[in-house]
Amino acid sequence: HAAPQSADARAVRDYAGSPRHGMEYRPYYLAREWVRLGHRVRIVASSRSHIRAQAPQMRGQERLDETIDGIDYTWFDTPAYAGNGSARALNMATFIMRLTRDARQLAQAFRPDVVIASSTYPLDIWPARRIARLARARLLFEVHDLWPLSPMELGNYSRWHPFIMLLQAAENYACRHADAVVSILPKVRDHLEAHGMARHKLHIVPNGADPAEWLAEPPELQGEVAAALADLRARGKFIVGYAGTHGMANSLGTLLGAAAQLAGERAAFVLVGGGPDKARLQERTRDMGLSNVYFFDPVAKQQVPALLQCFDVAYIGWPRQPLYRFGISPNKLIDYMMAARPILHSVDAGNDPVADAGCGVTVAPEDPSAVARGVLSLMSMPAAERAALGQRGKLYALRNLSYPVLGERFLNILAGLRPTTF
């Protein structure tokens, strides 16, 4: 793809990260593809996020401008927080206020052709539209999670709660006024149309992976986990692995239940990562007397490909949650595909990428017996058949879920907004 004319895009993304700062990576990878194709991109983000490994060094400044891998970043200083209480609301409010305050300067200094409102919550749609109007740019609304529906269904907030009502007003405004809507979730059309979106506006662009990080020879796995996995392999164990956050949303309790049912088999369950539920899961493992479950600390991002290569099967699970009727697009699942691992997927959702790719076995969520049967099914397959599953997943990800592919798909959407520019 060659861009017919250089153009500017501004992404407003509260939680946007970079390789230097950690998650979230999607804005960085998309922006990097656009820069490679000759476009200018500025990402405007909050200095503090619950998913970021390293905060930008603000040094007392309210705003910091810097360039990372050809991408211009603007960081607004925001207060730190933990959890989902008032401190997080203050963080959001501070980001929105500073973005609104600097809207005119941002529009005039960068003069974007397209403004992308892309925060997890929709409150940034108002300052994003202000920037777009001042710059005479088009406005795109990107849906990551459905807010306020997510806090309503997951946190039992009333639809009449003042904060929920504000979020709903923002979502309605975005559906009505954005020139286009991009969703990571594939089954959101009915919901967004019910809140004012015209049918032609919706486009689906899922999460993805950087193929360069997976096609190159990975750094050798180091440390305790490397020695332990080598020992399990030498003892003929069939390694069912999980790599990622240990939280309620990852259904690892179901995996422990399956491990208990397979105590007499040669399957070994390896959980690598950290998170709020790790200590509880370790305690539960001790209480259940499970000797076939092993916990390890997180590994560096660069070593994840080598770690996944040590798994015979990669596990990803979800709780039974009605919110998943709108679909899923988990980064972890794409990593498993890129590592060419056969996948055991425990889910009930509006879509199933594992079934779409034909790269593993899908079983019911929150059902240890179903997960145990899935492990036995994969363990009984010839190694060549499991390898074929993994290769199908990798090919599917390269064709459909790599950022060079997704970056061009996104650009084609922008091209439809302003054909004379893109």
Short mmCIF file of C-alpha atoms in Angstrom, two decimals:
data_model
loop_
_atom_site.label_atom_id
_atom_site.label_comp_id
_atom_site.label_asym_id
_atom_site.label_seq_id
_atom_site.Cartn_x
_atom_site.Cartn_y
_atom_site.Cartn_z
CA HIS A 1 0.00 0.00 0.00
CA ALA A 2 1.26 3.48 -0.79
CA ALA A 3 -0.53 6.48 0.61
CA PRO A 4 -1.46 8.73 -2.30
CA GLN A 5 -0.91 11.80 -0.18
CA SER A 6 0.57 12.36 3.26
CA ALA A 7 -2.04 13.07 5.87
CA ASP A 8 -2.26 13.71 9.60
CA ALA A 9 -4.23 11.78 12.19
CA ARG A 10 -4.60 12.45 15.89
CA ALA A 11 -5.54 9.61 18.25
CA VAL A 12 -7.02 10.62 21.60
CA ARG A 13 -6.41 7.57 23.81
CA ASP A 14 -6.29 8.00 27.59
CA TYR A 15 -4.48 4.68 28.20
CA ALA A 16 -2.26 4.61 25.11
CA GLY A 17 1.23 3.25 25.73
CA SER A 18 4.46 2.48 23.92
CA PRO A 19 7.32 -0.05 24.11
CA ARG A 20 8.96 2.35 26.57
CA HIS A 21 5.93 2.69 28.84
CA GLY A 22 4.06 -0.59 28.44
CA MET A 23 0.41 -1.16 27.65
CA GLU A 24 -1.75 -0.34 25.91
CA TYR A 25 0.00 -1.18 22.62
CA ARG A 26 -2.77 -1.02 19.99
CA PRO A 27 -2.52 2.77 19.38
CA TYR A 28 1.26 2.53 19.10
CA TYR A 29 1.26 -0.34 16.60
CA LEU A 30 -1.41 1.24 14.40
CA ALA A 31 0.32 4.61 14.51
CA ARG A 32 3.66 3.03 13.64
CA GLU A 33 2.15 1.43 10.54
CA TRP A 34 0.68 4.75 9.45
CA VAL A 35 4.00 6.52 9.96
CA ARG A 36 5.73 3.87 7.85
CA LEU A 37 3.22 4.63 5.09
CA GLY A 38 4.05 8.33 5.12
CA HIS A 39 1.45 9.76 7.49
CA ARG A 40 1.95 11.95 10.56
CA VAL A 41 0.38 10.74 13.79
CA ARG A 42 0.07 12.29 17.24
CA ILE A 43 -1.19 10.27 20.21
CA VAL A 44 -2.63 12.24 23.14
CA ALA A 45 -2.70 10.23 26.35
CA SER A 46 -2.83 10.31 30.14
CA SER A 47 0.42 10.06 32.08
CA ARG A 48 -1.10 7.58 34.55
CA SER A 49 -2.88 4.33 33.77
CA HIS A 50 -3.57 1.14 35.72
CA ILE A 51 -2.20 -0.96 32.83
CA ARG A 52 1.00 0.99 32.16
CA ALA A 53 4.30 -0.43 33.41
CA GLN A 54 6.22 2.88 33.38
CA ALA A 55 4.71 6.36 33.61
CA PRO A 56 6.22 9.16 31.50
CA GLN A 57 8.65 11.35 33.43
CA MET A 58 6.59 14.54 33.69
CA ARG A 59 9.04 16.35 36.03
CA GLY A 60 6.33 18.59 37.40
CA GLN A 61 4.97 19.57 33.99
CA GLU A 62 1.28 19.40 33.16
CA ARG A 63 2.11 18.44 29.58
CA LEU A 64 4.99 16.60 27.92
CA ASP A 65 5.57 16.35 24.15
CA GLU A 66 7.97 13.73 22.79
CA THR A 67 8.53 11.52 19.75
CA ILE A 68 8.75 7.73 19.94
CA ASP A 69 9.56 5.72 16.79
CA GLY A 70 8.38 8.56 14.58
CA ILE A 71 5.08 8.99 16.49
CA ASP A 72 4.42 12.29 18.24
CA TYR A 73 3.11 11.85 21.78
CA THR A 74 1.44 14.41 24.03
CA TRP A 75 1.15 13.30 27.67
CA PHE A 76 -1.14 15.12 30.09
CA ASP A 77 -0.23 14.81 33.76
CA THR A 78 -3.00 13.01 35.65
CA PRO A 79 -3.26 11.69 39.22
CA ALA A 80 -2.36 8.11 40.07
CA TYR A 81 -5.10 5.70 41.08
CA ALA A 82 -5.82 2.08 41.95
CA GLY A 83 -9.04 0.19 41.42
CA ASN A 84 -12.28 1.60 40.03
CA GLY A 85 -13.25 4.17 42.64
CA SER A 86 -13.25 7.94 42.86
CA ALA A 87 -9.50 8.19 42.20
CA ARG A 88 -9.94 6.66 38.76
CA ALA A 89 -12.85 9.02 38.04
CA LEU A 90 -10.58 11.94 39.01
CA ASN A 91 -7.91 10.63 36.63
CA MET A 92 -10.46 10.53 33.79
CA ALA A 93 -11.80 13.98 34.61
CA THR A 94 -8.32 15.50 34.74
CA PHE A 95 -7.41 14.06 31.33
CA ILE A 96 -10.66 15.29 29.75
CA MET A 97 -10.31 18.78 31.24
CA ARG A 98 -6.71 19.18 30.07
CA LEU A 99 -7.57 17.84 26.64
CA THR A 100 -10.45 20.32 26.39
CA ARG A 101 -8.26 23.17 27.60
CA ASP A 102 -5.58 22.47 24.96
CA ALA A 103 -7.99 21.59 22.15
CA ARG A 104 -7.43 24.81 20.17
CA GLN A 105 -3.63 24.60 20.47
CA LEU A 106 -3.63 20.94 19.47
CA ALA A 107 -5.85 21.61 16.46
CA GLN A 108 -3.84 24.58 15.24
CA ALA A 109 -0.35 23.17 15.87
CA PHE A 110 -0.91 19.73 14.32
CA ARG A 111 -3.88 20.41 12.00
CA PRO A 112 -5.10 16.79 11.79
CA ASP A 113 -7.21 15.52 8.92
CA VAL A 114 -8.83 12.89 11.17
CA VAL A 115 -9.32 12.83 14.94
CA ILE A 116 -9.80 9.39 16.52
CA ALA A 117 -11.51 9.27 19.94
CA SER A 118 -10.26 5.97 21.30
CA SER A 119 -10.38 5.85 25.11
CA THR A 120 -11.92 2.91 26.94
CA TYR A 121 -14.63 5.25 28.20
CA PRO A 122 -16.44 7.57 25.73
CA LEU A 123 -16.01 10.89 27.57
CA ASP A 124 -13.20 11.97 25.24
CA ILE A 125 -15.69 12.29 22.37
CA TRP A 126 -16.53 15.88 23.37
CA PRO A 127 -12.97 17.30 23.32
CA ALA A 128 -12.14 15.11 20.30
CA ARG A 129 -15.03 16.64 18.35
CA ARG A 130 -13.94 20.11 19.44
CA ILE A 131 -10.44 19.44 18.05
CA ALA A 132 -11.96 18.04 14.84
CA ARG A 133 -14.21 21.08 14.35
CA LEU A 134 -11.38 23.55 15.02
CA ALA A 135 -9.14 21.70 12.53
CA ARG A 136 -11.98 21.03 10.06
CA ALA A 137 -11.12 17.35 10.39
CA ARG A 138 -13.26 14.22 10.32
CA LEU A 139 -14.11 12.45 13.57
CA LEU A 140 -13.83 8.69 14.20
CA PHE A 141 -15.04 6.97 17.36
CA GLU A 142 -13.25 3.73 18.31
CA VAL A 143 -15.00 1.26 20.61
CA HIS A 144 -12.82 -0.88 22.88
CA ASP A 145 -15.31 -1.72 25.61
CA LEU A 146 -18.98 -0.80 25.76
CA TRP A 147 -19.28 1.93 28.38
CA PRO A 148 -21.50 2.51 30.28
CA LEU A 149 -22.81 -1.03 29.67
CA SER A 150 -19.63 -2.65 31.07
CA PRO A 151 -19.75 -0.99 34.52
CA MET A 152 -23.52 -1.54 34.59
CA GLU A 153 -23.34 -5.27 33.90
CA LEU A 154 -20.03 -6.01 35.64
CA GLY A 155 -20.29 -3.55 38.52
CA ASN A 156 -24.09 -3.53 38.98
CA TYR A 157 -24.31 0.24 38.58
CA SER A 158 -27.79 1.65 38.11
CA ARG A 159 -28.59 3.27 34.78
CA TRP A 160 -29.66 6.30 36.84
CA HIS A 161 -26.30 6.71 38.56
CA PRO A 162 -25.02 10.22 37.63
CA PHE A 163 -21.71 8.91 36.26
CA ILE A 164 -23.49 6.22 34.21
CA MET A 165 -25.87 8.85 32.83
CA LEU A 166 -22.89 10.99 31.81
CA LEU A 167 -21.23 8.03 30.10
CA GLN A 168 -24.48 7.20 28.29
CA ALA A 169 -24.79 10.76 27.06
CA ALA A 170 -21.23 10.53 25.71
CA GLU A 171 -21.86 7.22 23.93
CA ASN A 172 -25.06 8.59 22.39
CA TYR A 173 -23.24 11.71 21.25
CA ALA A 174 -20.43 9.64 19.69
CA CYS A 175 -22.89 7.39 17.85
CA ARG A 176 -24.71 10.38 16.41
CA HIS A 177 -21.84 12.73 15.59
CA ALA A 178 -18.83 10.57 14.63
CA ASP A 179 -18.24 10.31 10.89
CA ALA A 180 -17.32 6.65 11.37
CA VAL A 181 -17.23 4.11 14.19
CA VAL A 182 -14.56 1.42 14.49
CA SER A 183 -15.14 -1.43 16.95
CA ILE A 184 -12.73 -4.04 18.23
CA LEU A 185 -15.77 -6.13 19.22
CA PRO A 186 -17.53 -7.71 16.22
CA LYS A 187 -21.13 -7.97 17.44
CA VAL A 188 -21.95 -4.41 18.51
CA ARG A 189 -24.05 -3.19 15.60
CA ASP A 190 -27.49 -3.54 17.20
CA HIS A 191 -26.33 -1.90 20.42
CA LEU A 192 -24.73 1.09 18.71
CA GLU A 193 -27.63 1.58 16.30
CA ALA A 194 -29.97 1.62 19.31
CA HIS A 195 -27.94 4.57 20.60
CA GLY A 196 -28.09 6.59 17.40
CA MET A 197 -25.40 5.25 15.07
CA ALA A 198 -26.27 5.14 11.38
CA ARG A 199 -25.81 1.64 9.96
CA HIS A 200 -23.20 2.61 7.36
CA LYS A 201 -20.82 4.08 9.94
CA LEU A 202 -19.67 0.83 11.59
CA HIS A 203 -16.38 -0.93 10.74
CA ILE A 204 -14.74 -3.84 12.62
CA VAL A 205 -10.98 -3.74 13.22
CA PRO A 206 -9.95 -6.31 15.88
CA ASN A 207 -6.84 -6.34 18.03
CA GLY A 208 -3.66 -7.64 16.45
CA ALA A 209 0.01 -8.52 16.80
CA ASP A 210 3.28 -7.26 15.39
CA PRO A 211 4.54 -10.09 13.15
CA ALA A 212 8.16 -8.92 13.48
CA GLU A 213 8.07 -9.85 17.16
CA TRP A 214 7.03 -13.40 16.32
CA LEU A 215 8.78 -14.27 13.07
CA ALA A 216 12.27 -13.40 14.32
CA GLU A 217 14.27 -15.85 16.43
CA PRO A 218 13.10 -15.15 20.01
CA PRO A 219 15.55 -14.51 22.86
CA GLU A 220 16.22 -17.64 24.86
CA LEU A 221 13.96 -18.17 27.85
CA GLN A 222 15.82 -17.49 31.08
CA GLY A 223 15.39 -18.03 34.80
CA GLU A 224 13.43 -20.38 37.02
CA VAL A 225 10.60 -20.93 34.54
CA ALA A 226 13.02 -22.10 31.83
CA ALA A 227 14.60 -24.71 34.13
CA ALA A 228 11.22 -25.89 35.42
CA LEU A 229 9.73 -26.30 31.95
CA ALA A 230 12.80 -28.19 30.76
CA ASP A 231 12.44 -30.53 33.75
CA LEU A 232 8.72 -31.11 33.04
CA ARG A 233 9.55 -31.87 29.41
CA ALA A 234 12.30 -34.31 30.44
CA ARG A 235 9.80 -36.12 32.66
CA GLY A 236 7.42 -36.58 29.73
CA LYS A 237 4.79 -34.14 30.95
CA PHE A 238 2.16 -32.66 28.63
CA ILE A 239 2.33 -28.92 29.37
CA VAL A 240 -0.93 -26.96 29.46
CA GLY A 241 0.18 -23.36 29.76
CA TYR A 242 -1.33 -19.98 30.57
CA ALA A 243 0.58 -16.71 30.27
CA GLY A 244 -0.94 -13.43 31.40
CA THR A 245 -2.83 -11.68 34.16
CA HIS A 246 -4.13 -13.75 37.04
CA GLY A 247 -7.53 -12.12 37.57
CA MET A 248 -11.20 -12.95 37.88
CA ALA A 249 -11.75 -12.35 34.16
CA ASN A 250 -9.26 -15.07 33.19
CA SER A 251 -11.18 -18.05 34.62
CA LEU A 252 -8.10 -19.67 36.14
CA GLY A 253 -10.15 -21.23 38.93
CA THR A 254 -11.80 -23.34 36.23
CA LEU A 255 -8.35 -24.44 35.07
CA LEU A 256 -7.46 -25.50 38.63
CA GLY A 257 -10.66 -27.53 38.77
CA ALA A 258 -9.65 -29.30 35.56
CA ALA A 259 -6.18 -29.95 37.00
CA ALA A 260 -7.77 -31.63 40.00
CA GLN A 261 -9.74 -33.95 37.73
CA LEU A 262 -6.58 -34.83 35.79
CA ALA A 263 -4.37 -35.49 38.80
CA GLY A 264 -3.61 -39.01 37.59
CA GLU A 265 -2.72 -37.96 34.05
CA ARG A 266 0.60 -36.75 32.68
CA ALA A 267 -0.72 -33.21 32.15
CA ALA A 268 1.13 -30.40 33.95
CA PHE A 269 -0.53 -27.00 34.34
CA VAL A 270 1.83 -24.02 34.14
CA LEU A 271 0.60 -20.52 34.99
CA VAL A 272 2.98 -17.65 34.24
CA GLY A 273 2.23 -14.05 35.20
CA GLY A 274 0.97 -11.89 38.03
CA GLY A 275 -2.22 -10.19 39.05
CA PRO A 276 -4.71 -9.54 41.84
CA ASP A 277 -5.90 -13.16 42.10
CA LYS A 278 -2.53 -14.92 42.00
CA ALA A 279 -2.11 -15.32 45.78
CA ARG A 280 -5.66 -16.65 46.11
CA LEU A 281 -5.11 -19.13 43.28
CA GLN A 282 -1.87 -20.33 44.86
CA GLU A 283 -3.60 -20.79 48.20
CA ARG A 284 -6.43 -22.69 46.54
CA THR A 285 -3.89 -24.93 44.79
CA ARG A 286 -2.32 -25.77 48.17
CA ASP A 287 -5.70 -26.38 49.78
CA MET A 288 -6.67 -28.75 46.94
CA GLY A 289 -3.36 -30.60 47.25
CA LEU A 290 -2.58 -30.18 43.56
CA SER A 291 0.91 -31.33 42.66
CA ASN A 292 0.43 -30.86 38.91
CA VAL A 293 0.04 -27.05 38.98
CA TYR A 294 3.04 -24.70 38.80
CA PHE A 295 3.10 -20.90 39.22
CA PHE A 296 5.83 -18.61 37.89
CA ASP A 297 6.49 -14.87 37.82
CA PRO A 298 5.91 -12.88 34.64
CA VAL A 299 8.59 -12.97 31.96
CA ALA A 300 9.82 -10.02 29.91
CA LYS A 301 7.72 -9.21 26.84
CA GLN A 302 10.65 -10.16 24.59
CA GLN A 303 10.71 -13.67 26.10
CA VAL A 304 7.00 -14.40 25.69
CA PRO A 305 7.44 -16.09 22.26
CA ALA A 306 10.06 -18.46 23.70
CA LEU A 307 7.84 -19.17 26.72
CA LEU A 308 4.83 -20.05 24.59
CA GLN A 309 6.94 -22.41 22.49
CA CYS A 310 7.33 -24.53 25.63
CA PHE A 311 3.57 -25.15 25.91
CA ASP A 312 1.98 -28.19 24.30
CA VAL A 313 -1.38 -26.44 24.60
CA ALA A 314 -2.17 -22.82 25.47
CA TYR A 315 -5.23 -22.15 27.65
CA ILE A 316 -7.48 -19.11 27.66
CA GLY A 317 -10.71 -18.99 29.62
CA TRP A 318 -13.56 -16.59 30.30
CA PRO A 319 -16.28 -16.41 32.93
CA ARG A 320 -19.86 -16.93 31.80
CA GLN A 321 -20.76 -13.28 31.26
CA PRO A 322 -23.63 -11.89 29.15
CA LEU A 323 -21.46 -8.92 28.18
CA TYR A 324 -19.46 -11.22 25.91
CA ARG A 325 -22.46 -11.47 23.61
CA PHE A 326 -20.94 -8.47 21.83
CA GLY A 327 -17.83 -10.49 20.99
CA ILE A 328 -14.22 -10.74 22.12
CA SER A 329 -10.81 -9.81 20.70
CA PRO A 330 -8.18 -10.72 23.32
CA ASN A 331 -4.52 -9.94 22.72
CA LYS A 332 -3.51 -13.11 24.58
CA LEU A 333 -5.35 -15.29 22.10
CA ILE A 334 -3.58 -13.60 19.18
CA ASP A 335 -0.22 -14.18 20.90
CA TYR A 336 -1.06 -17.87 21.22
CA MET A 337 -1.89 -17.99 17.51
CA MET A 338 1.30 -16.22 16.50
CA ALA A 339 3.26 -18.72 18.59
CA ALA A 340 1.56 -21.53 16.60
CA ARG A 341 0.20 -23.16 19.77
CA PRO A 342 -2.93 -25.33 19.69
CA ILE A 343 -5.43 -23.52 21.89
CA LEU A 344 -7.90 -24.71 24.51
CA HIS A 345 -10.60 -22.02 24.64
CA SER A 346 -13.20 -21.99 27.42
CA VAL A 347 -15.82 -19.45 26.34
CA ASP A 348 -19.39 -18.62 25.38
CA ALA A 349 -19.31 -15.38 23.37
CA GLY A 350 -20.71 -13.70 20.30
CA ASN A 351 -17.71 -14.90 18.30
CA ASP A 352 -14.98 -17.52 18.65
CA PRO A 353 -11.67 -16.77 16.90
CA VAL A 354 -10.38 -20.27 17.73
CA ALA A 355 -13.25 -21.86 15.81
CA ASP A 356 -12.86 -19.32 12.99
CA ALA A 357 -9.18 -20.20 12.62
CA GLY A 358 -9.61 -23.94 13.25
CA CYS A 359 -6.68 -23.80 15.65
CA GLY A 360 -7.86 -25.63 18.74
CA VAL A 361 -10.73 -26.86 20.88
CA THR A 362 -13.50 -24.71 22.35
CA VAL A 363 -15.39 -25.84 25.44
CA ALA A 364 -18.02 -24.37 27.75
CA PRO A 365 -16.92 -21.69 30.25
CA GLU A 366 -16.73 -22.20 34.02
CA ASP A 367 -16.89 -25.98 33.54
CA PRO A 368 -13.80 -27.79 34.89
CA SER A 369 -15.01 -31.12 33.47
CA ALA A 370 -15.32 -29.62 29.98
CA VAL A 371 -11.82 -28.15 30.25
CA ALA A 372 -10.47 -31.50 31.46
CA ARG A 373 -12.08 -33.25 28.49
CA GLY A 374 -10.56 -30.64 26.19
CA VAL A 375 -7.09 -31.31 27.63
CA LEU A 376 -7.53 -35.06 27.16
CA SER A 377 -8.76 -34.57 23.59
CA LEU A 378 -5.72 -32.50 22.66
CA MET A 379 -3.35 -34.77 24.58
CA SER A 380 -4.63 -37.81 22.69
CA MET A 381 -3.98 -36.23 19.29
CA PRO A 382 -0.82 -37.14 17.40
CA ALA A 383 1.81 -34.42 17.80
CA ALA A 384 1.65 -33.70 14.07
CA GLU A 385 -2.09 -33.02 14.31
CA ARG A 386 -1.58 -30.59 17.20
CA ALA A 387 1.19 -28.88 15.24
CA ALA A 388 -1.19 -28.50 12.29
CA LEU A 389 -3.73 -26.79 14.58
CA GLY A 390 -1.06 -24.37 15.72
CA GLN A 391 0.06 -23.58 12.19
CA ARG A 392 -3.52 -22.87 11.13
CA GLY A 393 -3.81 -20.35 13.94
CA LYS A 394 -0.55 -18.66 12.98
CA LEU A 395 -1.55 -18.39 9.32
CA TYR A 396 -4.95 -17.00 10.31
CA ALA A 397 -3.34 -14.37 12.54
CA LEU A 398 -0.82 -13.32 9.88
CA ARG A 399 -3.57 -12.92 7.29
CA ASN A 400 -6.19 -11.27 9.48
CA LEU A 401 -4.75 -10.05 12.78
CA SER A 402 -1.31 -8.56 12.05
CA TYR A 403 -0.87 -4.81 12.46
CA PRO A 404 0.35 -4.24 8.89
CA VAL A 405 -2.97 -5.73 7.71
CA LEU A 406 -5.06 -3.92 10.33
CA GLY A 407 -3.25 -0.63 9.78
CA GLU A 408 -4.13 -0.67 6.08
CA ARG A 409 -7.72 -1.66 6.87
CA PHE A 410 -7.98 1.31 9.21
CA LEU A 411 -6.49 3.61 6.56
CA ASN A 412 -9.08 2.44 4.05
CA ILE A 413 -11.79 3.51 6.50
CA LEU A 414 -10.15 6.92 6.80
CA ALA A 415 -9.93 7.10 3.02
CA GLY A 416 -13.69 6.75 2.86
CA LEU A 417 -14.05 9.73 5.18
CA ARG A 418 -12.00 12.11 3.07
CA PRO A 419 -11.07 10.67 -0.33
CA THR A 420 -9.17 13.80 -1.43
CA THR A 421 -6.76 13.48 1.49
CA PHE A 422 -6.16 9.78 2.13
#
